[in-house]
GROMACS .gro file of C-alpha atoms in nm:
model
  212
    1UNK     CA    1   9.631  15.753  15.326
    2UNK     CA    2   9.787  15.871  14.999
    3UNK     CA    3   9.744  16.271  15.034
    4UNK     CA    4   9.483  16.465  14.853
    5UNK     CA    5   9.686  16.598  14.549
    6UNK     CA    6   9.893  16.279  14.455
    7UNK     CA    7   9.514  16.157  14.464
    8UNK     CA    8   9.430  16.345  14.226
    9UNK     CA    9   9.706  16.357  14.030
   10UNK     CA   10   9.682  15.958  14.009
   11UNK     CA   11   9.327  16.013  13.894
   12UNK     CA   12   9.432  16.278  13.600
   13UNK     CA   13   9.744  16.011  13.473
   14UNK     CA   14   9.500  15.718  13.448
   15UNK     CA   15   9.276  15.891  13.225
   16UNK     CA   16   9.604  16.016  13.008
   17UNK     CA   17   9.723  15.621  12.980
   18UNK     CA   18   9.378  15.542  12.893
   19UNK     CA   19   9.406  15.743  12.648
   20UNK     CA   20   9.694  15.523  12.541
   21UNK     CA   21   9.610  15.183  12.566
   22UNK     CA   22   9.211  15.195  12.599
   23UNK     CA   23   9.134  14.862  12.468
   24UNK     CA   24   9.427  14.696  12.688
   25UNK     CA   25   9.326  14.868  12.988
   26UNK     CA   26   8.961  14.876  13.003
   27UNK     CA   27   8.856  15.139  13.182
   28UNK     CA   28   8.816  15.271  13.492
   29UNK     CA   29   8.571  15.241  13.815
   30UNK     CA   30   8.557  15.562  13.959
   31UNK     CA   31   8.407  15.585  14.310
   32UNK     CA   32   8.244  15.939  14.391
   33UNK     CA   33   7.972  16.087  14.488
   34UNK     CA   34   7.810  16.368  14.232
   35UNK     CA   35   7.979  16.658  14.259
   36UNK     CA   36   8.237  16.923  14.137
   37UNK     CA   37   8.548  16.730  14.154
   38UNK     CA   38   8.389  16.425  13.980
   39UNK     CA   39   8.227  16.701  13.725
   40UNK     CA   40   8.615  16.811  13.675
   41UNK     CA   41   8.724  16.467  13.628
   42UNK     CA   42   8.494  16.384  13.385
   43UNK     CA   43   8.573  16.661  13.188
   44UNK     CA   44   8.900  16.482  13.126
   45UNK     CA   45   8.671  16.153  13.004
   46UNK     CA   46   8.595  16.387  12.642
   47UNK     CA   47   9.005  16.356  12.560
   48UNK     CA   48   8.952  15.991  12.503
   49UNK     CA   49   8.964  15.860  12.091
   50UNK     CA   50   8.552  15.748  12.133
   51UNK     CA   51   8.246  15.929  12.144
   52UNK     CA   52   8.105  15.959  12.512
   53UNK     CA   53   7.781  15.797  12.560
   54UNK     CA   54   7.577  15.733  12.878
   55UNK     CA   55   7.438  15.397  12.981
   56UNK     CA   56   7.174  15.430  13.285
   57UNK     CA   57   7.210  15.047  13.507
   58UNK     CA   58   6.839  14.954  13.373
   59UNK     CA   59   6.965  14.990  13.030
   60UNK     CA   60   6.744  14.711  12.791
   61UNK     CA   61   6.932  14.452  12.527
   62UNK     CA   62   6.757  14.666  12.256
   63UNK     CA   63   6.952  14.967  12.364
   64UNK     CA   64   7.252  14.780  12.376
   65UNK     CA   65   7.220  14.570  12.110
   66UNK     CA   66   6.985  14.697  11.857
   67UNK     CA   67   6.659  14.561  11.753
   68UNK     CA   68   6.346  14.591  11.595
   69UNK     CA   69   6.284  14.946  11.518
   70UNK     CA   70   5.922  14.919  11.463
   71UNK     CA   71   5.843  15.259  11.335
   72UNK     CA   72   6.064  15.252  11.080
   73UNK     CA   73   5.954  14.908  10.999
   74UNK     CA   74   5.627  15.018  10.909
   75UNK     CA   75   5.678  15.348  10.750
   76UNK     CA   76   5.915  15.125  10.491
   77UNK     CA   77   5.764  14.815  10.492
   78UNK     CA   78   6.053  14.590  10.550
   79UNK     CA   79   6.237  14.488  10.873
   80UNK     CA   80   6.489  14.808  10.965
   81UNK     CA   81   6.740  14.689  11.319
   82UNK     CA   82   6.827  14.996  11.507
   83UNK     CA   83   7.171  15.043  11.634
   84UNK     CA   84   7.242  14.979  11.917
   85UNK     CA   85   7.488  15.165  12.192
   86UNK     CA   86   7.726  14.813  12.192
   87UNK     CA   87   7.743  14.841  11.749
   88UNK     CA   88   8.034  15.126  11.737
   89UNK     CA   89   8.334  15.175  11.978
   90UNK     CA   90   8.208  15.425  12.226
   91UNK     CA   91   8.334  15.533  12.573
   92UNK     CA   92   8.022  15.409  12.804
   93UNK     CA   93   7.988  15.619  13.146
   94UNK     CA   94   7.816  15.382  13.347
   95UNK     CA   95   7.569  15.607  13.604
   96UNK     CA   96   7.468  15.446  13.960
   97UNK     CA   97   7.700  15.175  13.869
   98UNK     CA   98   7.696  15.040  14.240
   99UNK     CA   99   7.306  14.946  14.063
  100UNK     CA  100   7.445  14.730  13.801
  101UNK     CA  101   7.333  14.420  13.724
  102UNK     CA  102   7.501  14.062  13.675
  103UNK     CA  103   7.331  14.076  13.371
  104UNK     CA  104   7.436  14.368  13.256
  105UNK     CA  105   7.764  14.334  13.384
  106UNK     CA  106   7.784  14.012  13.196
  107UNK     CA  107   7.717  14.195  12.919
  108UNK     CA  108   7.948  14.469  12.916
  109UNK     CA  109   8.265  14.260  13.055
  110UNK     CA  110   8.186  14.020  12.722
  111UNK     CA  111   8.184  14.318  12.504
  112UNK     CA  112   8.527  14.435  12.705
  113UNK     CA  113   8.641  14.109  12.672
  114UNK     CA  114   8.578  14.101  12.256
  115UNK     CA  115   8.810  14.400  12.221
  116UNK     CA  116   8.526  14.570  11.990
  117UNK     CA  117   8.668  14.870  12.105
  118UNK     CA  118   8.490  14.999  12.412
  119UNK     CA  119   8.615  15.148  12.708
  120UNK     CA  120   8.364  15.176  13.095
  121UNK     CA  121   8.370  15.441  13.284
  122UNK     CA  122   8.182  15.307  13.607
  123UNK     CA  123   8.031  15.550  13.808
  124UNK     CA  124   7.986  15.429  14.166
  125UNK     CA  125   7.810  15.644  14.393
  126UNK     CA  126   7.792  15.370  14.682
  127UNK     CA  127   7.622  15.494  14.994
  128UNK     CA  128   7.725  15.166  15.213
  129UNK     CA  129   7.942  14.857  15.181
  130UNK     CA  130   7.687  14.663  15.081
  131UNK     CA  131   7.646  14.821  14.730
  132UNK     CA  132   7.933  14.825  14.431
  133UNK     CA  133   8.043  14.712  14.096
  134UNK     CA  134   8.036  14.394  14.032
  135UNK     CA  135   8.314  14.167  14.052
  136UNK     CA  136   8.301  14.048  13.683
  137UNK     CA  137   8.297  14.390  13.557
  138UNK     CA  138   8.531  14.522  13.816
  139UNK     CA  139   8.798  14.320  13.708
  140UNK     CA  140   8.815  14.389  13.318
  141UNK     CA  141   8.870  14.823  13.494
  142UNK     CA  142   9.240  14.846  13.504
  143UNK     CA  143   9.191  15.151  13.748
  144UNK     CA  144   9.003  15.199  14.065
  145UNK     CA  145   8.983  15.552  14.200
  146UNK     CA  146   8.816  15.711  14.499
  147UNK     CA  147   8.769  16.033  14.480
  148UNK     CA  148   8.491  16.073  14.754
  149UNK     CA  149   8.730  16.262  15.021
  150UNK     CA  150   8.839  16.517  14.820
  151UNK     CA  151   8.759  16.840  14.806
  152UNK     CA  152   8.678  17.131  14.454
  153UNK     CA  153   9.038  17.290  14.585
  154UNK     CA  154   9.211  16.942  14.577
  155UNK     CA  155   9.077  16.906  14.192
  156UNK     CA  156   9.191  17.092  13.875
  157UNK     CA  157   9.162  17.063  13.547
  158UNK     CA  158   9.329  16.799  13.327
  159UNK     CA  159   9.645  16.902  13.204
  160UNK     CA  160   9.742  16.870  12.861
  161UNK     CA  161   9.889  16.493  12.763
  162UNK     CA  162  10.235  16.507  12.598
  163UNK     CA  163  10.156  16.452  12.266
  164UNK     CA  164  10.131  16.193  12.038
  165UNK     CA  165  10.233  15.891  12.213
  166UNK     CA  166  10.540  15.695  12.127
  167UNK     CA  167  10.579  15.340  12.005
  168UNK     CA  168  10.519  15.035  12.231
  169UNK     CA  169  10.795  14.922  12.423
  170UNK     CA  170  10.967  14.579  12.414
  171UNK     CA  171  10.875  14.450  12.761
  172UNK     CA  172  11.189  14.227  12.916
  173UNK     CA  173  11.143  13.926  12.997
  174UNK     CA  174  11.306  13.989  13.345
  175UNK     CA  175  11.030  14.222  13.437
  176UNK     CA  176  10.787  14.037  13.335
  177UNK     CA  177  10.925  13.702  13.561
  178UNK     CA  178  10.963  13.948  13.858
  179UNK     CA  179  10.610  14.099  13.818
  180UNK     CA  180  10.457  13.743  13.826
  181UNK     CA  181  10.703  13.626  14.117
  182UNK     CA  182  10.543  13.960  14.344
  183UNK     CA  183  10.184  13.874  14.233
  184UNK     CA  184  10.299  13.543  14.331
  185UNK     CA  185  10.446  13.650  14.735
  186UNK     CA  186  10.138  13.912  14.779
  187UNK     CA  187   9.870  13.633  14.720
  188UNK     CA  188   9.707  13.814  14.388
  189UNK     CA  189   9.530  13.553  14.208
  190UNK     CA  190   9.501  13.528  13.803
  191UNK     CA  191   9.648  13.649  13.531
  192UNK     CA  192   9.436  14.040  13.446
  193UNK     CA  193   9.644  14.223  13.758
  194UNK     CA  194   9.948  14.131  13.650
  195UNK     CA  195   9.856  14.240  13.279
  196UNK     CA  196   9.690  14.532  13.373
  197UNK     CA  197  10.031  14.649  13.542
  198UNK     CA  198  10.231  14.541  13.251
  199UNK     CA  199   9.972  14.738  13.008
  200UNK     CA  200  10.012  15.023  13.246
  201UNK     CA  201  10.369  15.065  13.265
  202UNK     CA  202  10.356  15.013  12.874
  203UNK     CA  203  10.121  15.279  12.813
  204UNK     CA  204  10.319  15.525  13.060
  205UNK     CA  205  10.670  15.466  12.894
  206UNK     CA  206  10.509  15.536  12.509
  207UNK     CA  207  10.364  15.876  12.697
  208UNK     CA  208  10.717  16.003  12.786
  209UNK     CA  209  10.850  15.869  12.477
  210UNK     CA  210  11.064  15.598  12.699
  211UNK     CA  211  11.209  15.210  12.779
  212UNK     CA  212  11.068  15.044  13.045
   0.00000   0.00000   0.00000
């Protein structure tokens, strides 16, 4: 078991290459109960470019994508469409994800998968192993992290990033080959792990200003 502190420290780099690359990576699917050390790392989730908004599991297509507002519709006289949370780039914490739909998880992979600009933060607070993210959602995160065995003295606050972020790096073509060939001998199937890690390694070389 990876020790409490590199945990941690895992948890605080992911949300600095997010940061990054948040379109190419996604998001992330946090697992941890409510707490103090999740409160800490959400802290972090304000550095991100996008406003913060919350999306509840029951969340309605009118929320998401706008609709009639009929108030305003009468007061005017004339249709008025309300915006909805899905309109403008946003980072979307997803509460009591492990509740989530396969609607709405339909729904917010296609919106990941349009590149409009959005990046999930899944909240799973999973009590047994029958409850979780869903698979088609799960898969458009670049980062799982479990933070449910640690402790408020194994947390601290994010540390600063290191500036603006470099330019993206030419990827070569031999790392890309041997990336596929270990995807390949350790039985991962499709292409979104082995872009994820490429996006990942991209997004950590432009934060320290480096080659890959």
């Amino acid at each position: 078991m990876t020790p409490h502190p590199n945990r941690w420290e895992a948890a605080q780099l992911a949300l600095k290459l997010l940061g990054v690359d948040p379109i190419g990576l996604g998001g992330v699917w946090l697992t941890a109960r409510s707490g103090p050390v999740r409160d800490i790392w959400l802290d972090g989730v304000q550095t991100l470019p996008h406003p913060v908004r919350k999306l509840h599991p029951t969340v309605s297509d009118d929320a998401l994508y706008g609709g009639l507002d009929i108030a305003a519709t009468l007061d005017v006289g004339r249709a008025i469409r309300s915006i909805g949370v899905l309109d403008k780039p946003a980072t979307l914490v997803l509460t009591m994800a492990e509740r989530c739909e396969p609607n709405l998880a339909a729904r917010l992979s296609q919106a990941l998968d349009d590149r409009t600009g959005h990046v999930i933060i899944a909240l799973d607070e999973r009590a047994g192993e029958d409850e979780g993210l869903p698979t088609a959602l799960a898969e458009r995160l670049a980062y799982h992290i479990d933070l449910s065995e640690l402790g408020y003295h194994d947390a601290s606050a994010l540390a600063p990033g290191a500036g603006k972020p470099g330019r993206r790096p030419k990827v070569p073509s031999a790392v890309t080959r041997e990336l596929g060939e270990l995807c390949d001998r350790l039985g991962i199937a499709g292409l979104r792990p082995m872009l994820f890690a490429l996006r990942c390694a991209c997004a950590h070389a432009r934060l320290e200003n480096r080659r890959i």
